[in-house]
CSV table of C-alpha atoms in Angstrom, one decimal:
chain,number,residue,atom,x,y,z
K,1,MET,CA,0.0,0.0,0.0
K,2,PRO,CA,1.4,3.5,-0.9
K,3,HIS,CA,2.1,6.1,1.8
K,4,SER,CA,2.1,9.8,1.4
K,5,THR,CA,5.1,12.1,1.8
K,6,ILE,CA,5.7,15.8,1.7
K,7,THR,CA,8.0,16.6,-1.2
K,8,GLY,CA,7.6,20.3,-1.4
K,9,ILE,CA,6.6,23.2,0.9
K,10,GLY,CA,6.3,26.9,0.7
K,11,HIS,CA,4.7,29.9,2.5
K,12,TYR,CA,3.8,33.4,1.7
K,13,VAL,CA,2.8,36.4,3.9
K,14,PRO,CA,1.8,39.9,2.8
K,15,LYS,CA,4.4,42.7,3.0
K,16,ASN,CA,2.4,45.0,5.3
K,17,ILE,CA,3.7,44.7,8.9
K,18,VAL,CA,1.2,45.9,11.5
K,19,THR,CA,2.7,46.2,15.0
K,20,ASN,CA,1.0,46.3,18.3
K,21,GLN,CA,1.8,50.0,18.5
K,22,ASP,CA,0.0,50.5,15.1
K,23,LEU,CA,-3.2,49.1,16.6
K,24,THR,CA,-3.1,51.5,19.5
K,25,GLU,CA,-4.0,54.2,16.9
K,26,VAL,CA,-7.5,52.6,16.3
K,27,MET,CA,-8.4,51.0,19.6
K,28,GLU,CA,-7.6,51.3,23.4
K,29,THR,CA,-4.8,48.7,23.8
K,30,SER,CA,-1.1,48.6,24.3
K,31,ASP,CA,1.9,46.6,23.1
K,32,GLU,CA,2.4,45.3,26.7
K,33,TRP,CA,-1.2,44.2,27.0
K,34,ILE,CA,-1.1,42.3,23.7
K,35,ARG,CA,2.3,40.7,24.3
K,36,GLU,CA,1.5,39.6,27.9
K,37,ARG,CA,-1.8,37.8,26.8
K,38,THR,CA,-0.8,36.4,23.4
K,39,GLY,CA,2.9,36.7,22.8
K,40,ILE,CA,2.2,38.6,19.6
K,41,GLN,CA,4.4,41.5,18.5
K,42,GLU,CA,3.2,42.0,14.9
K,43,ARG,CA,1.2,40.5,12.1
K,44,ARG,CA,0.8,40.9,8.4
K,45,TYR,CA,-2.1,42.4,6.5
K,46,ILE,CA,-2.9,42.2,2.8
K,47,ASP,CA,-3.2,45.2,0.4
K,48,ARG,CA,-7.0,45.5,0.3
K,49,THR,CA,-8.5,45.0,-3.2
K,50,LYS,CA,-5.1,43.8,-4.5
K,51,GLU,CA,-4.7,40.5,-2.5
K,52,THR,CA,-7.1,37.8,-1.4
K,53,THR,CA,-7.0,34.5,0.4
K,54,THR,CA,-6.6,32.8,-3.0
K,55,THR,CA,-3.7,35.0,-4.2
K,56,LEU,CA,-1.8,34.3,-0.9
K,57,ALA,CA,-2.5,30.6,-1.5
K,58,LEU,CA,-1.2,31.0,-5.1
K,59,GLU,CA,2.1,32.4,-4.0
K,60,ALA,CA,2.6,29.7,-1.3
K,61,SER,CA,1.5,27.0,-3.8
K,62,LEU,CA,4.0,28.1,-6.5
K,63,ARG,CA,6.8,28.0,-4.0
K,64,ALA,CA,5.8,24.5,-2.9
K,65,ILE,CA,5.5,23.3,-6.5
K,66,ALA,CA,9.0,24.7,-7.2
K,67,ASP,CA,10.3,23.1,-4.1
K,68,ALA,CA,9.0,19.7,-5.1
K,69,GLY,CA,10.5,20.1,-8.6
K,70,ILE,CA,7.3,19.3,-10.4
K,71,ASP,CA,5.1,21.0,-12.9
K,72,LYS,CA,1.8,22.5,-11.7
K,73,GLU,CA,-0.1,20.4,-14.2
K,74,ASP,CA,1.3,17.3,-12.5
K,75,ILE,CA,-1.1,18.0,-9.6
K,76,ASP,CA,-4.1,15.7,-9.6
K,77,PHE,CA,-6.1,17.0,-6.6
K,78,ILE,CA,-6.4,20.3,-4.6
K,79,VAL,CA,-7.3,20.5,-0.9
K,80,PHE,CA,-7.8,24.0,0.3
K,81,ALA,CA,-8.3,24.8,4.1
K,82,THR,CA,-9.6,28.2,5.0
K,83,LEU,CA,-12.3,30.0,7.1
K,84,SER,CA,-12.0,33.1,5.1
K,85,PRO,CA,-12.8,32.2,1.5
K,86,ASP,CA,-12.9,34.9,-1.2
K,87,TYR,CA,-16.6,34.2,-1.9
K,88,TYR,CA,-19.3,32.6,0.3
K,89,PHE,CA,-19.4,30.2,-2.6
K,90,PRO,CA,-17.8,28.8,-4.7
K,91,GLY,CA,-14.9,27.7,-2.5
K,92,SER,CA,-11.4,28.9,-2.9
K,93,GLY,CA,-10.1,25.6,-4.2
K,94,VAL,CA,-11.5,26.2,-7.7
K,95,LEU,CA,-10.3,29.8,-7.6
K,96,LEU,CA,-6.8,28.6,-6.8
K,97,GLN,CA,-7.0,26.1,-9.7
K,98,ARG,CA,-7.9,28.9,-12.0
K,99,GLU,CA,-5.1,31.2,-10.8
K,100,LEU,CA,-2.6,28.4,-11.2
K,101,GLY,CA,-3.7,28.2,-14.8
K,102,ILE,CA,-4.6,24.5,-14.6
K,103,ALA,CA,-8.4,24.6,-14.9
K,104,LYS,CA,-8.1,22.7,-18.2
K,105,THR,CA,-6.9,19.7,-16.3
K,106,GLU,CA,-10.3,19.5,-14.7
K,107,ILE,CA,-8.9,18.0,-11.4
K,108,ALA,CA,-11.1,18.0,-8.3
K,109,ALA,CA,-10.8,20.8,-5.7
K,110,LEU,CA,-12.0,20.2,-2.1
K,111,ASP,CA,-12.5,23.0,0.5
K,112,ILE,CA,-12.1,22.2,4.2
K,113,ARG,CA,-13.9,24.3,6.8
K,114,ALA,CA,-12.3,23.1,10.1
K,115,GLN,CA,-10.9,26.5,11.0
K,116,CYS,CA,-7.6,26.3,13.0
K,117,SER,CA,-7.6,22.5,12.5
K,118,GLY,CA,-8.2,22.8,8.8
K,119,PHE,CA,-4.7,22.0,7.6
K,120,ILE,CA,-4.4,18.8,9.6
K,121,TYR,CA,-7.9,17.8,8.6
K,122,GLY,CA,-6.8,18.4,5.0
K,123,LEU,CA,-3.6,16.4,5.5
K,124,SER,CA,-5.6,13.5,6.8
K,125,VAL,CA,-8.0,13.7,3.8
K,126,ALA,CA,-5.1,13.9,1.3
K,127,ASP,CA,-3.2,11.1,3.1
K,128,GLN,CA,-6.2,8.8,2.8
K,129,PHE,CA,-6.7,9.5,-0.9
K,130,ILE,CA,-3.1,8.7,-1.6
K,131,ARG,CA,-3.2,5.5,0.5
K,132,ALA,CA,-6.2,4.4,-1.4
K,133,GLY,CA,-4.5,4.9,-4.7
K,134,THR,CA,-7.0,7.5,-5.8
K,135,TYR,CA,-4.5,10.3,-6.3
K,136,GLN,CA,-0.7,10.4,-6.7
K,137,ARG,CA,0.2,14.1,-6.2
K,138,ILE,CA,-1.9,16.5,-4.1
K,139,LEU,CA,-1.6,20.2,-3.4
K,140,LEU,CA,-2.7,21.0,0.1
K,141,VAL,CA,-3.0,24.6,1.1
K,142,GLY,CA,-4.0,26.6,4.2
K,143,ALA,CA,-4.6,30.3,3.6
K,144,GLU,CA,-6.4,33.1,5.5
K,145,VAL,CA,-7.2,36.8,5.2
K,146,HIS,CA,-8.6,38.0,8.5
K,147,SER,CA,-7.7,41.6,8.3
K,148,VAL,CA,-10.7,42.6,6.1
K,149,GLY,CA,-13.3,41.2,8.5
K,150,LEU,CA,-12.2,42.3,12.0
K,151,ASP,CA,-13.7,44.9,14.3
K,152,PHE,CA,-10.9,47.5,14.6
K,153,SER,CA,-12.3,49.3,17.6
K,154,THR,CA,-12.0,49.0,21.3
K,155,ARG,CA,-15.2,46.8,21.3
K,156,GLY,CA,-13.4,44.2,19.2
K,157,ARG,CA,-9.9,44.4,20.5
K,158,ASN,CA,-9.9,41.0,22.3
K,159,VAL,CA,-10.2,39.3,18.9
K,160,SER,CA,-8.8,41.7,16.4
K,161,VAL,CA,-5.3,42.0,17.9
K,162,ILE,CA,-4.8,38.3,17.6
K,163,PHE,CA,-5.3,37.5,13.9
K,164,GLY,CA,-3.1,38.0,10.8
K,165,ASP,CA,-3.0,37.0,7.1
K,166,GLY,CA,-0.8,34.4,5.4
K,167,ALA,CA,-0.6,31.1,3.6
K,168,GLY,CA,1.3,27.8,3.5
K,169,ALA,CA,1.2,24.9,1.1
K,170,VAL,CA,2.7,21.5,0.7
K,171,ILE,CA,2.9,18.9,-2.1
K,172,LEU,CA,2.0,15.4,-1.0
K,173,GLU,CA,3.1,12.5,-3.2
K,174,ALA,CA,2.8,8.7,-3.1
K,175,THR,CA,5.8,6.8,-1.8
K,176,GLU,CA,6.6,3.2,-0.9
K,177,ASP,CA,9.0,4.4,1.8
K,178,ARG,CA,7.1,4.5,5.1
K,179,ASN,CA,10.2,6.0,6.8
K,180,THR,CA,9.7,9.3,4.9
K,181,SER,CA,5.9,9.5,5.1
K,182,VAL,CA,2.9,10.6,7.1
K,183,LEU,CA,2.8,8.1,10.0
K,184,SER,CA,-0.5,8.9,11.5
K,185,THR,CA,-3.4,11.5,11.7
K,186,VAL,CA,-6.1,11.8,14.2
K,187,MET,CA,-9.1,14.2,14.3
K,188,HIS,CA,-11.8,15.1,16.9
K,189,SER,CA,-14.6,17.6,17.4
K,190,ASP,CA,-17.1,18.6,20.1
K,191,GLY,CA,-19.9,20.9,18.9
K,192,THR,CA,-21.2,21.5,22.4
K,193,TYR,CA,-19.3,24.8,22.6
K,194,ALA,CA,-19.6,25.9,19.0
K,195,GLU,CA,-20.6,29.5,19.7
K,196,LYS,CA,-17.7,30.2,22.1
K,197,LEU,CA,-15.5,30.8,19.1
K,198,SER,CA,-17.7,31.6,16.1
K,199,TYR,CA,-18.7,33.9,13.3
K,200,MET,CA,-22.5,33.6,13.5
K,201,TYR,CA,-23.7,36.5,11.3
K,202,PRO,CA,-24.5,36.7,8.5
K,203,GLY,CA,-25.9,33.1,8.5
K,204,ALA,CA,-28.9,31.0,7.7
K,205,HIS,CA,-29.7,30.0,11.3
K,206,GLY,CA,-32.2,32.8,11.9
K,207,GLY,CA,-31.4,32.7,15.6
K,208,TYR,CA,-32.6,29.1,16.0
K,209,PHE,CA,-29.5,27.9,18.0
K,210,ILE,CA,-29.3,31.1,20.0
K,211,GLU,CA,-32.8,30.5,21.3
K,212,LYS,CA,-32.5,26.7,21.6
K,213,TYR,CA,-29.3,26.9,23.7
K,214,GLY,CA,-30.0,30.2,25.5
K,215,ILE,CA,-27.0,32.0,24.1
K,216,GLU,CA,-27.0,35.5,25.6
K,217,GLY,CA,-26.2,38.7,23.9
K,218,PHE,CA,-26.7,37.6,20.3
K,219,ASP,CA,-30.3,38.3,19.5
K,220,VAL,CA,-30.9,40.1,16.3
K,221,ASP,CA,-34.1,41.7,15.2
K,222,PHE,CA,-35.5,39.8,12.3
K,223,ASP,CA,-38.3,41.9,10.8
K,224,LEU,CA,-40.2,38.9,9.3
K,225,GLU,CA,-43.6,40.7,9.3
K,226,ASN,CA,-42.4,43.2,6.7
K,227,ASN,CA,-40.3,40.6,4.8
K,228,LYS,CA,-42.4,37.9,3.2
K,229,TYR,CA,-39.2,36.2,2.1
K,230,GLY,CA,-35.6,36.5,3.2
K,231,GLY,CA,-34.5,39.0,5.8
K,232,VAL,CA,-32.7,36.4,7.9
K,233,PHE,CA,-29.4,35.7,6.4
K,234,TRP,CA,-28.5,39.4,6.3
K,235,ASN,CA,-30.1,42.5,7.5
K,236,GLN,CA,-29.3,46.0,8.7
K,237,ASP,CA,-29.8,45.2,12.4
K,238,MET,CA,-26.8,42.8,12.2
K,239,LEU,CA,-24.6,45.6,11.0
K,240,ASP,CA,-26.0,48.1,13.5
K,241,GLN,CA,-25.4,45.8,16.5
K,242,GLY,CA,-21.9,44.8,15.3
K,243,ARG,CA,-22.9,41.1,14.9
K,244,VAL,CA,-20.9,40.8,11.7
K,245,TYR,CA,-17.6,40.2,13.5
K,246,PRO,CA,-15.9,37.1,15.0
K,247,HIS,CA,-16.8,36.2,18.6
K,248,MET,CA,-14.4,34.5,21.1
K,249,GLU,CA,-14.6,33.6,24.7
K,250,GLY,CA,-10.9,33.5,25.4
K,251,GLN,CA,-10.8,31.7,28.7
K,252,ALA,CA,-13.1,28.9,27.5
K,253,VAL,CA,-10.9,28.4,24.4
K,254,PHE,CA,-7.7,28.4,26.5
K,255,LYS,CA,-8.9,25.9,29.0
K,256,MET,CA,-10.1,23.4,26.4
K,257,ALA,CA,-7.0,23.9,24.2
K,258,VAL,CA,-4.5,23.2,27.0
K,259,ARG,CA,-6.3,20.0,27.8
K,260,LYS,CA,-6.8,18.7,24.3
K,261,PHE,CA,-3.4,19.6,22.9
K,262,PRO,CA,-1.4,17.0,25.0
K,263,GLU,CA,-4.1,14.4,24.6
K,264,VAL,CA,-4.2,14.5,20.8
K,265,ILE,CA,-0.4,14.8,20.5
K,266,MET,CA,0.0,11.6,22.5
K,267,GLU,CA,-2.8,9.9,20.6
K,268,ALA,CA,-1.1,10.6,17.3
K,269,LEU,CA,2.3,9.4,18.5
K,270,THR,CA,0.8,6.2,19.9
K,271,LYS,CA,-1.0,5.5,16.7
K,272,ALA,CA,2.4,5.9,14.9
K,273,GLY,CA,4.0,3.5,17.3
K,274,LEU,CA,6.1,6.2,18.9
K,275,SER,CA,6.4,8.0,22.2
K,276,ILE,CA,7.1,11.6,23.3
K,277,GLU,CA,10.8,10.6,23.6
K,278,ASP,CA,10.9,10.1,19.8
K,279,LEU,CA,9.7,13.6,19.0
K,280,ASP,CA,12.2,15.9,17.3
K,281,MET,CA,9.9,18.8,16.6
K,282,LEU,CA,6.4,19.9,17.5
K,283,ILE,CA,4.7,22.4,15.2
K,284,PRO,CA,1.6,23.6,17.1
K,285,HIS,CA,-1.1,25.8,15.7
K,286,GLN,CA,-0.2,29.4,16.4
K,287,ALA,CA,-3.2,30.6,18.4
K,288,ASN,CA,-1.5,31.9,21.5
K,289,LEU,CA,2.1,31.7,22.6
K,290,ARG,CA,0.9,31.2,26.2
K,291,ILE,CA,-1.0,28.1,25.1
K,292,ASN,CA,2.0,26.6,23.3
K,293,GLN,CA,4.3,27.4,26.2
K,294,PHE,CA,1.9,25.7,28.7
K,295,VAL,CA,1.6,22.6,26.5
K,296,ALA,CA,5.4,22.4,26.1
K,297,HIS,CA,5.9,22.6,29.8
K,298,THR,CA,3.2,20.0,30.5
K,299,MET,CA,4.8,17.6,28.1
K,300,ASN,CA,8.4,18.3,29.3
K,301,LEU,CA,9.5,19.5,25.9
K,302,ARG,CA,12.6,21.6,25.4
K,303,ASP,CA,12.3,25.0,23.8
K,304,ASP,CA,14.2,23.7,20.7
K,305,GLN,CA,11.6,21.0,20.3
K,306,VAL,CA,8.7,23.4,19.7
K,307,TYR,CA,8.5,25.9,16.8
K,308,ASN,CA,6.6,29.2,17.3
K,309,ASN,CA,6.3,32.1,15.0
K,310,ILE,CA,3.1,33.7,16.3
K,311,MET,CA,5.2,36.6,17.5
K,312,ARG,CA,5.7,37.7,13.9
K,313,TYR,CA,2.4,36.7,12.2
K,314,GLY,CA,-0.3,36.4,14.8
K,315,ASN,CA,-2.9,33.7,14.5
K,316,THR,CA,-3.3,32.7,10.8
K,317,THR,CA,-5.7,29.8,11.6
K,318,ALA,CA,-5.6,27.2,8.8
K,319,ALA,CA,-2.4,28.8,7.5
K,320,SER,CA,-0.5,28.7,10.7
K,321,ILE,CA,0.8,25.2,10.7
K,322,PRO,CA,2.1,25.0,7.1
K,323,LEU,CA,3.5,28.5,7.5
K,324,ALA,CA,5.4,27.5,10.6
K,325,LEU,CA,6.5,24.2,9.2
K,326,SER,CA,7.8,25.9,6.1
K,327,GLU,CA,9.8,28.4,8.1
K,328,ALA,CA,11.1,25.7,10.4
K,329,ARG,CA,12.4,23.7,7.4
K,330,ASP,CA,14.0,26.8,5.9
K,331,GLU,CA,15.8,27.6,9.1
K,332,GLY,CA,17.2,24.0,9.4
K,333,LYS,CA,15.1,23.2,12.5
K,334,VAL,CA,13.3,20.4,10.7
K,335,LYS,CA,15.7,18.0,9.0
K,336,LYS,CA,15.5,14.8,7.0
K,337,GLY,CA,14.6,11.9,9.2
K,338,ASP,CA,13.1,14.0,12.0
K,339,VAL,CA,9.9,12.9,13.7
K,340,VAL,CA,7.6,15.9,13.4
K,341,THR,CA,4.2,16.3,15.1
K,342,LEU,CA,1.6,18.8,13.9
K,343,ALA,CA,-1.2,19.7,16.4
K,344,ALA,CA,-4.1,22.1,16.3
K,345,PHE,CA,-7.1,23.2,18.3
K,346,GLY,CA,-9.8,25.6,17.2
K,347,ALA,CA,-13.4,26.6,16.6
K,348,GLY,CA,-16.0,23.9,16.6
K,349,PHE,CA,-14.4,22.9,18.8
K,350,THR,CA,-12.1,20.8,16.5
K,351,TRP,CA,-8.7,19.4,17.3
K,352,ALA,CA,-6.3,17.2,15.4
K,353,ALA,CA,-2.7,16.0,15.2
K,354,ALA,CA,-0.5,14.3,12.7
K,355,VAL,CA,2.9,12.6,12.9
K,356,LEU,CA,5.3,12.4,10.0
K,357,ARG,CA,8.9,11.5,9.4
K,358,TRP,CA,10.4,14.3,7.4
K,359,GLY,CA,11.7,13.1,4.1
K,360,PHE,CA,13.9,15.8,2.6
């Protein structure tokens, strides 16, 4: 049975650097406040109207393709993980196919909506397709543009200071060598706490879940009497009440993340027939430096066994793991033969991990 291996990797971030100090110009916050709670010092934002989630993905993909030494038309499947697609529909996978100039190959493109865990979910999907013999060479991308949809006011600071824009991509190919392949993937979710990290409006729910589960503070006035049809997915009241921004209950997310991270890491290592002593590098999702430091301490990992770059890029959700993995490889911190574990936790809640032996 074939295995899947990463043969090329690349990342791309916009050129615009936005520091914590820059954000103090539009909201009541401070560099010290942001660093203390998140570890973030700066992040990257796109040039509005000139860059998109898909264009960031394109740049990362072209670098991964070049790194793998293949032609873009050799790709036979695209998996695109994002929570910030260019359009509500169609998904960004087909847009990336078009921008790559390979639409004529008519290969399938699959979009993954698992938020911060999206890249690992996508890795698991790609791995299974290759193991089944369905595809031989897959482009897997994680890309995000958050900066165009955040609340840049004091009201939204708890969320808006955290997120940045970026993209990472890998080429996965079939191999017979298990010693240079993806060794295991595991995925989990628990929808009980879905609204604690969410982007609820606009949406088709019409307040149903808010009423059913008694979620306070999210009622929106749906003027159904004067709207025979529609009026639920989008209305002026959502904009007036500031509902069209992400919502996060930070403490709830932190508590769940520090519990599930070690669990899923150990589960993936065990499934791969390995232990924590075999781990050379952990690439965790870059949500919060304090979470990653807590997890490293809990698992008795040295600083050089955990790669973090949230300080420079903020939280880039589905892009954070491939972006960090690409940088770690470029810096020589991930080398051929290393056991690398990827782990993520995010909205849903979803969490996942993968173990691979680096092959190049």
